[in-house]
Coordinates of C-alpha atoms and ligand atoms in Angstrom, one line a residue:
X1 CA 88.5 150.7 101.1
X2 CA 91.7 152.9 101.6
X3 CA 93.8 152.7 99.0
X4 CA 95.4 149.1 98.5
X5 CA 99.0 149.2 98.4
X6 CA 100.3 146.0 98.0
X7 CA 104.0 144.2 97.7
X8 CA 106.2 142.0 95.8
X9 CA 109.3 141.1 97.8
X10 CA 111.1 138.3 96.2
X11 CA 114.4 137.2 97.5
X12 CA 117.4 137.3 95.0
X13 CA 118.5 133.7 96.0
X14 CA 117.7 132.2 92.0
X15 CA 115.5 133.2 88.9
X16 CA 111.9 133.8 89.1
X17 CA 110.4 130.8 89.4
X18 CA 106.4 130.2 88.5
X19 CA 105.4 129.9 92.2
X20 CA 107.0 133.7 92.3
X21 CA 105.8 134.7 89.1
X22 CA 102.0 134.0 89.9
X23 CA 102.6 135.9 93.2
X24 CA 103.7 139.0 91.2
X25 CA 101.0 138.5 88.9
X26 CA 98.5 138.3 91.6
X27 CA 100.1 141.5 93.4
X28 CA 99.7 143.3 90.3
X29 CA 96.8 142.3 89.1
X30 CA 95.0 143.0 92.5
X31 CA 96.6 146.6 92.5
X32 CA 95.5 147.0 89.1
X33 CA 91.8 146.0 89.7
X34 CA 91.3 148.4 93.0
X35 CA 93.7 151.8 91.3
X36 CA 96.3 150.5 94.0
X37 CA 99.8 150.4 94.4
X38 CA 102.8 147.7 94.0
X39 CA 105.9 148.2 95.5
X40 CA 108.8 146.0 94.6
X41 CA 111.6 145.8 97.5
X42 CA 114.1 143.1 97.8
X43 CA 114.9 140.7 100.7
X44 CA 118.5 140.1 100.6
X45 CA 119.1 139.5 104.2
X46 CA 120.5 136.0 103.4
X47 CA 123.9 137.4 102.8
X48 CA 125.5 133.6 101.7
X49 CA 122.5 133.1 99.2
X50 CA 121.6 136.3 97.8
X51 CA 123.4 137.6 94.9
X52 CA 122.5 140.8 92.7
X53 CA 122.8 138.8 89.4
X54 CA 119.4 137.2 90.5
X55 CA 117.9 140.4 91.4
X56 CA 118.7 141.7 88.0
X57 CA 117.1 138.1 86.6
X58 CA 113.7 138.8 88.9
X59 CA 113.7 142.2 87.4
X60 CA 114.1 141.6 84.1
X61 CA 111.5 138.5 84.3
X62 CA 109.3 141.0 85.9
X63 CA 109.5 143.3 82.7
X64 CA 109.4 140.8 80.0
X65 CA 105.9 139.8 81.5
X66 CA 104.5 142.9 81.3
X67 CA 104.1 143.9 85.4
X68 CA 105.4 147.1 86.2
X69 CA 105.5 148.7 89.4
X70 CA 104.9 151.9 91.0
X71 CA 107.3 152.5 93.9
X72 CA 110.4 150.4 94.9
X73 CA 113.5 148.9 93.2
X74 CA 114.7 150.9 90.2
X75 CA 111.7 153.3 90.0
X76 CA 112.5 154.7 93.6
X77 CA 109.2 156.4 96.2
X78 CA 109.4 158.0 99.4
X79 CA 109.6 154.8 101.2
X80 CA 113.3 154.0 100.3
X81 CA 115.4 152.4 100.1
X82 CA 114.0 149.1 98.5
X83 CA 116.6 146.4 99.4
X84 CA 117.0 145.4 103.1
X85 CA 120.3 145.2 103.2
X86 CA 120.3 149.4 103.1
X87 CA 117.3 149.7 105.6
X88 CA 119.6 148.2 108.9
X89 CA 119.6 151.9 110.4
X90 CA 115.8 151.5 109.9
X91 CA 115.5 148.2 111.6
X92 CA 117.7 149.2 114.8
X93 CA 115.7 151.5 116.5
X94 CA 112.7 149.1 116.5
X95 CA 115.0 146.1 117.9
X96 CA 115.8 148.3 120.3
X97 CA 112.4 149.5 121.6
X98 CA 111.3 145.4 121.4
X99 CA 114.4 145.0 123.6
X100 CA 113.8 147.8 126.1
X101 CA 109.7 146.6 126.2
X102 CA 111.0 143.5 127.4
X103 CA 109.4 142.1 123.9
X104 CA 112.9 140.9 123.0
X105 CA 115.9 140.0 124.7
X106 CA 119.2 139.2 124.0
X107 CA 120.4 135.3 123.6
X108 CA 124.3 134.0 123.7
X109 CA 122.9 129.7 123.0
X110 CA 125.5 128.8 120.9
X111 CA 125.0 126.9 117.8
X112 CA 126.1 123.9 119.6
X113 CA 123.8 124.3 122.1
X114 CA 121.1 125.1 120.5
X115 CA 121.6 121.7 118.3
X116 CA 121.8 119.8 121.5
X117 CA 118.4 121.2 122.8
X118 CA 116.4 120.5 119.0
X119 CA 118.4 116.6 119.5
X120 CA 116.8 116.3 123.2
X121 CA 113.1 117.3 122.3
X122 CA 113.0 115.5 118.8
X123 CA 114.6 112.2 120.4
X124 CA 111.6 113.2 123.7
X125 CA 108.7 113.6 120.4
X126 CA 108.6 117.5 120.8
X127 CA 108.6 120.6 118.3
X128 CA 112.4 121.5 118.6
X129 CA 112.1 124.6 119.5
X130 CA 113.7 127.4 121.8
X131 CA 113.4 126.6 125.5
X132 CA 114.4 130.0 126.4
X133 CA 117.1 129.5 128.5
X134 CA 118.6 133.1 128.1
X135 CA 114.8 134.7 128.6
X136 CA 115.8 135.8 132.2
X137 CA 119.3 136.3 132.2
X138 CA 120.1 139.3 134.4
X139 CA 122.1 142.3 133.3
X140 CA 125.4 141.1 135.3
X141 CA 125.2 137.6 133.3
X142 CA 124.4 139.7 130.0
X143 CA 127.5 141.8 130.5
X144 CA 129.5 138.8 131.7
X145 CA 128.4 136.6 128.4
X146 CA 129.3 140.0 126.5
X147 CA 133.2 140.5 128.0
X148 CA 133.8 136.5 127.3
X149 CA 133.3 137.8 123.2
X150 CA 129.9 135.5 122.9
X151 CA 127.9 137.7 120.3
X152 CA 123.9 137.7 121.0
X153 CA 121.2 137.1 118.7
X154 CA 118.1 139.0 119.6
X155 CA 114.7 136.9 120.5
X156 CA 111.1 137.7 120.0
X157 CA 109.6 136.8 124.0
X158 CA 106.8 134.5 122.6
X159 CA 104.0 135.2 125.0
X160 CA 102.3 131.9 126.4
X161 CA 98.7 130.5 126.1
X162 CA 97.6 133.0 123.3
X163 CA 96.1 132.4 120.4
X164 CA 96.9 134.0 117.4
X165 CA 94.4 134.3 114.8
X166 CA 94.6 135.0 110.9
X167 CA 91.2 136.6 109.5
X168 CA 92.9 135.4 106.1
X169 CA 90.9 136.8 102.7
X170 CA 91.6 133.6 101.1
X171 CA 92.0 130.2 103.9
X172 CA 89.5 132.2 106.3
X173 CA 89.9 131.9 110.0
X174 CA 93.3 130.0 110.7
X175 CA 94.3 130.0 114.3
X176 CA 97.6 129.3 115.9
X177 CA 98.9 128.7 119.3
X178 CA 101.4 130.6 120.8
X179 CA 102.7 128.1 122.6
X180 CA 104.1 125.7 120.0
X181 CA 106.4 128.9 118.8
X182 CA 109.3 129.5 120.7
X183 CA 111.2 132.4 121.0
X184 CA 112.7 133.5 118.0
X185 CA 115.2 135.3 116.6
X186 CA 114.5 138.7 115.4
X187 CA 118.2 139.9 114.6
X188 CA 121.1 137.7 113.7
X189 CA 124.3 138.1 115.5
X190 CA 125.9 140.1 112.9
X191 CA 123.2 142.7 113.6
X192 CA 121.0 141.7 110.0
X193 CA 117.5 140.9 110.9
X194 CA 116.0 138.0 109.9
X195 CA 112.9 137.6 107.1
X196 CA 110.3 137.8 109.6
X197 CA 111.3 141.0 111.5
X198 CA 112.2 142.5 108.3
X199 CA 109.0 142.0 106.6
X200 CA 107.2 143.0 109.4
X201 CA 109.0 146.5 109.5
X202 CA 108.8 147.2 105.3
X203 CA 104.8 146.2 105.6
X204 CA 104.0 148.5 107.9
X205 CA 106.5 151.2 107.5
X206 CA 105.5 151.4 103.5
X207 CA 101.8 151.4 104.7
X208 CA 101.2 148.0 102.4
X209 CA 97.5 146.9 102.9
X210 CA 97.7 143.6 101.6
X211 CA 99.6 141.2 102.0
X212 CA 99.2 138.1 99.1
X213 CA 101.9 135.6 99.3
X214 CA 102.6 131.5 98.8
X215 CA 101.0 129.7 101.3
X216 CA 104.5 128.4 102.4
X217 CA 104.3 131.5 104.7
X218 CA 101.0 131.1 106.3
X219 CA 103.4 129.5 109.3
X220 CA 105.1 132.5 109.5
X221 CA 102.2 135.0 109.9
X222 CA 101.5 134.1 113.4
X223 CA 105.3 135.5 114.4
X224 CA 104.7 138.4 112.1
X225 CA 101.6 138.9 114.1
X226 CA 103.3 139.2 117.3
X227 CA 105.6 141.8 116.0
X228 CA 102.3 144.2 114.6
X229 CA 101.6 143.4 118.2
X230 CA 104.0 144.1 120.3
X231 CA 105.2 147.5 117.9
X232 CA 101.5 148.5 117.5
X233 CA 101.4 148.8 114.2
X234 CA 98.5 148.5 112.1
X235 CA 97.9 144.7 110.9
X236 CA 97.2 144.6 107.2
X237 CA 95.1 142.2 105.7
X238 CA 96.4 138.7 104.3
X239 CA 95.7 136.3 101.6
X240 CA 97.6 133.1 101.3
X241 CA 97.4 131.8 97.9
X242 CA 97.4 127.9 97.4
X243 CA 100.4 126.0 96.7
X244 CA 101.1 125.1 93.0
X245 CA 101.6 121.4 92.3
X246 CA 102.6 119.0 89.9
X247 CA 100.1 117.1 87.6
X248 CA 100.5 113.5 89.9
X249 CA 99.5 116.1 93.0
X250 CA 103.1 116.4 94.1
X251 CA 105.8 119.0 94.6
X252 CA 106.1 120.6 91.4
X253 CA 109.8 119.1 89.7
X254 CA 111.6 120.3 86.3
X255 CA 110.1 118.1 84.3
X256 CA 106.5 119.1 85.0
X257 CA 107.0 123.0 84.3
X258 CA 109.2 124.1 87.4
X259 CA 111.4 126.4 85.9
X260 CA 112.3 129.7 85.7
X261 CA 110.5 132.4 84.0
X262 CA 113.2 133.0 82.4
X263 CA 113.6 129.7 80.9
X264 CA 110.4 130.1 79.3
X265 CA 111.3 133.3 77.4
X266 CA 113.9 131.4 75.9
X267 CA 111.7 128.8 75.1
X268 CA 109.6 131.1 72.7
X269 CA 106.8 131.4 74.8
X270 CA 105.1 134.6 74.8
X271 CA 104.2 136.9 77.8
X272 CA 100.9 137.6 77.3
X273 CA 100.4 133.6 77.2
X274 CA 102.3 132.8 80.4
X275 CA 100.7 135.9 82.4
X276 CA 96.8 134.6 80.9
X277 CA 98.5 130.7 82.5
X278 CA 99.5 132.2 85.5
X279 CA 96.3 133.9 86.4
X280 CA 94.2 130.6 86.2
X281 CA 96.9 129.0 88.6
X282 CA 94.9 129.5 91.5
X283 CA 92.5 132.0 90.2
X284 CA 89.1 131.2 88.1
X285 CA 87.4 133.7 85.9
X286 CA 83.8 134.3 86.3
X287 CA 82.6 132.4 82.9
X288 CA 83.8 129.7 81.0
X289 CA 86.2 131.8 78.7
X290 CA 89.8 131.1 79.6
X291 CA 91.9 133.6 77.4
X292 CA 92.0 136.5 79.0
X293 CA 94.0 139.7 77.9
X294 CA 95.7 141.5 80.2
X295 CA 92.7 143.8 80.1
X296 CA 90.4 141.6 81.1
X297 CA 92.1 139.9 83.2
X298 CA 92.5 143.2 85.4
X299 CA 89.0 144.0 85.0
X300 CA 88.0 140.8 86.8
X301 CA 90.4 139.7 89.2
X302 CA 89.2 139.3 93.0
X303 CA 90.4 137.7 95.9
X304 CA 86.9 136.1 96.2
X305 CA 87.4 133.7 93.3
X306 CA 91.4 132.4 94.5
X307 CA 90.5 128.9 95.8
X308 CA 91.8 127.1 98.6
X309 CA 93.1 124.1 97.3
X310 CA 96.4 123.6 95.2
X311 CA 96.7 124.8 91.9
X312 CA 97.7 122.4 89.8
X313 CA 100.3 123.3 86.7
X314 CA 99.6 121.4 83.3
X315 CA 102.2 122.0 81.1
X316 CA 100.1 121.1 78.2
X317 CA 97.6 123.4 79.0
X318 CA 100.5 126.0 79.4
X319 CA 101.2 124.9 75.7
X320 CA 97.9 124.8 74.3
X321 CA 97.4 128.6 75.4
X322 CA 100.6 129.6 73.9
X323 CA 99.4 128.3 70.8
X324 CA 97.2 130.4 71.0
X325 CA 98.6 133.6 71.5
X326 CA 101.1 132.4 68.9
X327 CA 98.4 132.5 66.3
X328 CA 97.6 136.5 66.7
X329 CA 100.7 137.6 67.0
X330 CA 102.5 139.1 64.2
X331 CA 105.3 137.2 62.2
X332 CA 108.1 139.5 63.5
X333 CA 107.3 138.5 66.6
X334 CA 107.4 134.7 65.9
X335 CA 110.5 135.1 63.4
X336 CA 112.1 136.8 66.1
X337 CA 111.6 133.9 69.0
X338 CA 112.4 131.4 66.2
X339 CA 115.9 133.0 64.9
X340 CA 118.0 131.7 67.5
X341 CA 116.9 128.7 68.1
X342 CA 117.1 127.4 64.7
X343 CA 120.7 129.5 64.8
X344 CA 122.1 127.8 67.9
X345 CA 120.4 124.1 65.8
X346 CA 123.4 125.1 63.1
X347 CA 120.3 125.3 60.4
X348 CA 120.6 128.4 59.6
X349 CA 124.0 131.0 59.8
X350 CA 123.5 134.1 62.3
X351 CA 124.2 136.9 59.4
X352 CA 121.4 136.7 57.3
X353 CA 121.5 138.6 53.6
X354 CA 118.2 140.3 53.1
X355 CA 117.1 137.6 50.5
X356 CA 117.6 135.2 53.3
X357 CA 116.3 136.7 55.4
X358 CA 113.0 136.9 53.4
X359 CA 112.9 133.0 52.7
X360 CA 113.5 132.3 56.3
X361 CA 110.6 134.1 57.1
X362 CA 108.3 132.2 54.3
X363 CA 109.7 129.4 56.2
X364 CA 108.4 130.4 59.8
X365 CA 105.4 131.6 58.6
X366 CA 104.6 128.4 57.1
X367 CA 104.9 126.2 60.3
X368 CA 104.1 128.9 63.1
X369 CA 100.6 127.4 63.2
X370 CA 102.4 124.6 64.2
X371 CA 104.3 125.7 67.2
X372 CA 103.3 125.0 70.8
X373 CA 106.3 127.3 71.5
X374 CA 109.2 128.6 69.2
X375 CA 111.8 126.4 70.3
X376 CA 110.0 123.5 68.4
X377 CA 110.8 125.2 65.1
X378 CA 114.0 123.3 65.0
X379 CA 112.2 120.3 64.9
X380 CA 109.1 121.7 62.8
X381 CA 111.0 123.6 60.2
X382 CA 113.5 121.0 59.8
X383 CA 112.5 119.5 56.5
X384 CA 113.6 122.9 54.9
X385 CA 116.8 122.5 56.1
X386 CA 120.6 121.3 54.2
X387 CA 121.0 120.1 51.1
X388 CA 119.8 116.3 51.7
X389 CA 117.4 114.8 53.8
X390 CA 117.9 111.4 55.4
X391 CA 115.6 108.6 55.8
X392 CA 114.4 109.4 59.2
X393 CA 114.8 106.3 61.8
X394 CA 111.9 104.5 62.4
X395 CA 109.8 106.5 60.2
X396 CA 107.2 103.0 59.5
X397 CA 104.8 105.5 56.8
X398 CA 108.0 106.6 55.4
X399 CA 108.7 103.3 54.3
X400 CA 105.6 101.9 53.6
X401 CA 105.5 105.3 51.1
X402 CA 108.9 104.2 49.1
X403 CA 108.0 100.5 49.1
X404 CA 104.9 101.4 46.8
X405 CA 105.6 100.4 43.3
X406 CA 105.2 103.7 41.8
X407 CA 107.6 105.7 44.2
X408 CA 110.7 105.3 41.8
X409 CA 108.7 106.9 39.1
X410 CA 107.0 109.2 40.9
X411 CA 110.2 110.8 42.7
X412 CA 112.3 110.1 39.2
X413 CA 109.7 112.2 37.3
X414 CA 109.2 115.3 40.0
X415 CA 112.8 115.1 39.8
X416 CA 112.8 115.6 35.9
X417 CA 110.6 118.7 35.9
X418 CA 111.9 120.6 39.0
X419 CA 115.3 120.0 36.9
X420 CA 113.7 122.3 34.4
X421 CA 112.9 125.8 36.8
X422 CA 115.1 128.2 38.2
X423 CA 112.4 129.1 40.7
X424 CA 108.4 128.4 40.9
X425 CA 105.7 129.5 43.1
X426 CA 103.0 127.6 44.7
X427 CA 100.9 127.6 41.8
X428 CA 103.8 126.2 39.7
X429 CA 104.2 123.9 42.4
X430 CA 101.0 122.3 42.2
X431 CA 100.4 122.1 38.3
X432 CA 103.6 119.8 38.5
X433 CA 102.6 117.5 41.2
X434 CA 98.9 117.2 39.2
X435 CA 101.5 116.4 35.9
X436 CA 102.9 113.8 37.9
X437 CA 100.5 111.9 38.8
X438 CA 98.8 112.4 35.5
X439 CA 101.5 110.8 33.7
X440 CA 102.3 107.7 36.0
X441 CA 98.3 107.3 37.0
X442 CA 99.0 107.7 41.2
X443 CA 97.3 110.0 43.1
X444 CA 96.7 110.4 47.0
X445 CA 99.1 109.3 49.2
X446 CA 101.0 107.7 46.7
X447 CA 101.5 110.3 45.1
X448 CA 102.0 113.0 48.0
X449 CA 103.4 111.1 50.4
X450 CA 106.0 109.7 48.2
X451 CA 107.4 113.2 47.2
X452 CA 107.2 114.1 50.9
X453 CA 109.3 111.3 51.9
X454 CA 111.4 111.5 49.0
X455 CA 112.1 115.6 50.0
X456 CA 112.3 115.7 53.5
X457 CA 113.0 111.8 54.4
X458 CA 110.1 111.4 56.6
X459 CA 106.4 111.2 56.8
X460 CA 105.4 114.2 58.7
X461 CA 106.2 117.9 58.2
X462 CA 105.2 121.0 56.7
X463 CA 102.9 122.1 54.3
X464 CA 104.1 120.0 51.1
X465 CA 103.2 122.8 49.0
X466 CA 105.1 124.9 50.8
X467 CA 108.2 122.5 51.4
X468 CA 108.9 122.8 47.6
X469 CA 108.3 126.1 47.3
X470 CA 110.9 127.3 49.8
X471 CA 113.4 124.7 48.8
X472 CA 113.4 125.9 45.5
X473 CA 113.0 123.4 42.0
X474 CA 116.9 123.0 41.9
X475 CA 117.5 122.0 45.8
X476 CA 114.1 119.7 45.5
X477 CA 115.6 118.1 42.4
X478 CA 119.0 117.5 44.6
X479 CA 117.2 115.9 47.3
X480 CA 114.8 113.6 45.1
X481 CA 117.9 112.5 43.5
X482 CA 119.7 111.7 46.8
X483 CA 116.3 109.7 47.6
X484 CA 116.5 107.7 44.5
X485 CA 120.5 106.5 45.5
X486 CA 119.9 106.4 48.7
X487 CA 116.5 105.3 50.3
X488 CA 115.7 103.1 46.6
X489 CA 119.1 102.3 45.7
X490 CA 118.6 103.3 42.2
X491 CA 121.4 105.0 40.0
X492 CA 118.5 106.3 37.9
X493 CA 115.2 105.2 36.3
Ligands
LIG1 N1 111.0 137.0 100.3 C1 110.0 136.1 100.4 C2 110.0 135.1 99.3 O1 110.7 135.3 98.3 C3 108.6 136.8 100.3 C4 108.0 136.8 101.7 C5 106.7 137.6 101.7 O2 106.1 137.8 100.7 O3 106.4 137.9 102.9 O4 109.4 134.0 99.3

């Protein structure tokens, strides 16, 4: 195989999305597997949508996840520049040899007229299309539309009766007729090209060899083929990887994981999780392991195992694998994802002394194993929180746990004993809840579930041990106090 050179060519119209992401990742991962190349350009030929904030986002996205890149935007190659918007001078030339072929010519249709024509054959049951009424104009009627100020769009000459076939590496054989088509337009009236000219001219002018893409532009591959044609350049290979749907089979929404990558990042996901998510969206590994490194997952990428039919995204499954990377990584890492969200939550102030610092980390490490993703701790690590804890609403074990005879007792005396430590450690910890329950005869739940509700205010949460341990004998005390006025309504025992 010559060597694969392959693209990623997003357009800066939003964030990078999943569906772009798992393009990327393919891109790269195919390079990767073969010693290829990628080449990152940009299509910014929609002037009203495009904006450079986005291309920065893509970029950035791109990074966090681990792809690099070996030509294009930001690292540069000799196949600059990388944005469409500076290539025009390169386009020209070509319209103008597709012109002078007679492979393009020059339309004046109005807007309005073209609307009227896509009314007429949608209300007749036909494909609106282009009729081609300026296909034959002559030169006098060119000249004449030019001197009345109408500015010409230039059309692709659609040739009839052909059919156009896609040897695609991934959907096999799809064939198109050229006849359903119509003439389109190659280069807007302000002189920018449109996507499918564009694209055609980067492909082959930066010698890409592969082309893998969303299958939303299998439709326009038969267009792009005409152009190879007619410009005889070499057609590269293409792959059209499935659509990614939602679990209920439709269009992927919010709700179900359609969001940017970026979104995830400040979700606390990790990379290495959402690239290992990614991969499987489409792709299946030979074997029945599904985490995969980067490593491996470079090792056994092939086209040969992208299926044909949708992916479908499972947010829990996205979840579960995070989970998993979350487990290896190290604590800086985690702390690190977890800092501002339990910041922005108002639990915890954004200038942290070392000391805090320190017990903040005890804290994450003590519920990490706990996180789907790092966002979560503000809802996992609450229980080590402000200085009381309320009775959570609707908290049934909670209050099944303080309606036991013995919970008065049993928070009254923890309460007496953590009065009596500055500071104690889990061992401490321990010896005084076993003292406890000595003394008043409870054990079990009883015993540990009362304390938990009477600290943190509800039935689930962290590690007991733990909980005391990091809230310290004199904050415990506070709280167990505040449980006895408040969820027992008892001044004191
Ligand atoms: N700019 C296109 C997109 O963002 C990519 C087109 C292509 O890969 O050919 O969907």
């Amino acid at each position: 195989m010559a060597k694969v050179r392959v693209r990623f060519a997003p357009s800066p119209t939003g964030p990078l999305h999943i569906g772009g992401a798992r393009s990327a990742l393919f891109n790269w991962l195919f390079a990767r597997h073969y010693g290829g190349e990628l080449i990152v350009r940009i299509e910014d030929t929609d002037l009203e949508r495009s904006a450079p904030e986005y291309e920065a986002m893509i970029l950035d996205s791109l990074r966090w996840l681990g792809l690099d890149w070996d030509e294009g935007i930001d690292v540069g190659g000799a196949n600059g520049p990388y944005r469409q918007r500076e290539r025009l001078e390169i386009y020209r030339p070509f319209a103008a040899q597709l012109l002078s072929s007679n492979a393009a010519y020059h339309c004046f249709c109005s807007e309005e007229e073209l609307e009227a024509e896509r009314r007429a054959l949608s209300a007749a049951g036909e494909l609106p299309r282009y009729l081609g009424k300026c296909r034959s104009l002559t030169a006098a009627e060119r000249e004449r539309l030019c001197a009345a100020g109408r500015q010409p769009v230039v059309r692709f000459r659609v040739p009839e009766g052909r059919v156009l076939l896609v040897d695609d590496l991934v959907r096999g054989r799809v064939e198109f007729a050229s006849d359903g088509i119509g003439d389109f337009i190659i280069v807007k009236s302000d002189g920018i090209p449109t996507y499918n000219f564009a694209v055609v001219l980067d492909d082959a002018l930066m010698g890409i060899t592969h082309i893998l893409r969303g299958e939303e532009h299998l439709s326009n591959t038969p267009r792009q083929l005409l152009i190879y044609q007619a410009l005889n350049f070499q057609v590269p290979e293409f792959a059209h990887i499935s659509l990614i749907l939602g679990e209920d089979r439709s269009k992927m929404s919010k709700r179900q994981g359609a969001v940017s990558v970026v979104q995830y990042r400040e979700d606390g996901y990790l990379p290495e999780a959402l690239v290992n998510f990614l991969a499987l969206l489409g792709w299946s590994p030979p074997g029945e392991r599904e985490i995969l490194d980067r490593r491996e997952l470079v090792s056994l990428f092939s086209l040969e195992r992208v299926s044909k039919s949708p992916a479908v995204f499972n947010l829990e499954k996205l979840q579960w694998m995070n989970m998993n990377y979350l487990k290896n990584a190290p604590l800086s890492v985690i702390f690190e994802l977890c800092l501002p969200h339990l910041v922005r939550a108002g639990l915890i102030e954004d200038r942290l002394s070392p000391g805090r610092r320190a017990w903040l980390e005890k804290v994450v490490d003590s519920v990490r194993a706990k996180l789907s993703y790092c966002a979560q701790a503000t809802e996992v690590a609450a229980a080590f929180f402000g200085e009381t804890a309320e009775l959570a609403d609707g908290d049934e074990e909670a209050r099944l746990a303080l309606a036991e005879k013995t919970a008065p007792a049993v928070i009254s005396s923890l309460r007496e004993k953590a009065r009596q430590f500055a500071e104690w450690d889990e061992e401490t910890v321990r010896q005084v809840l076993k003292e406890v329950g000595k003394e008043l005869n409870v054990k079990g739940k009883a015993l540990l579930m009362t304390v938990r509700v009477g600290v943190s205010g509800r039935s689930h949460g962290p590690d007991l041990t733990a909980l005391l341990v990091l809230l310290g004998p004199q904050m415990a005390a506070r709280r167990l106090d505040y449980a006895l006025k408040n969820f027992l309504n008892r001044e004191d025992d």
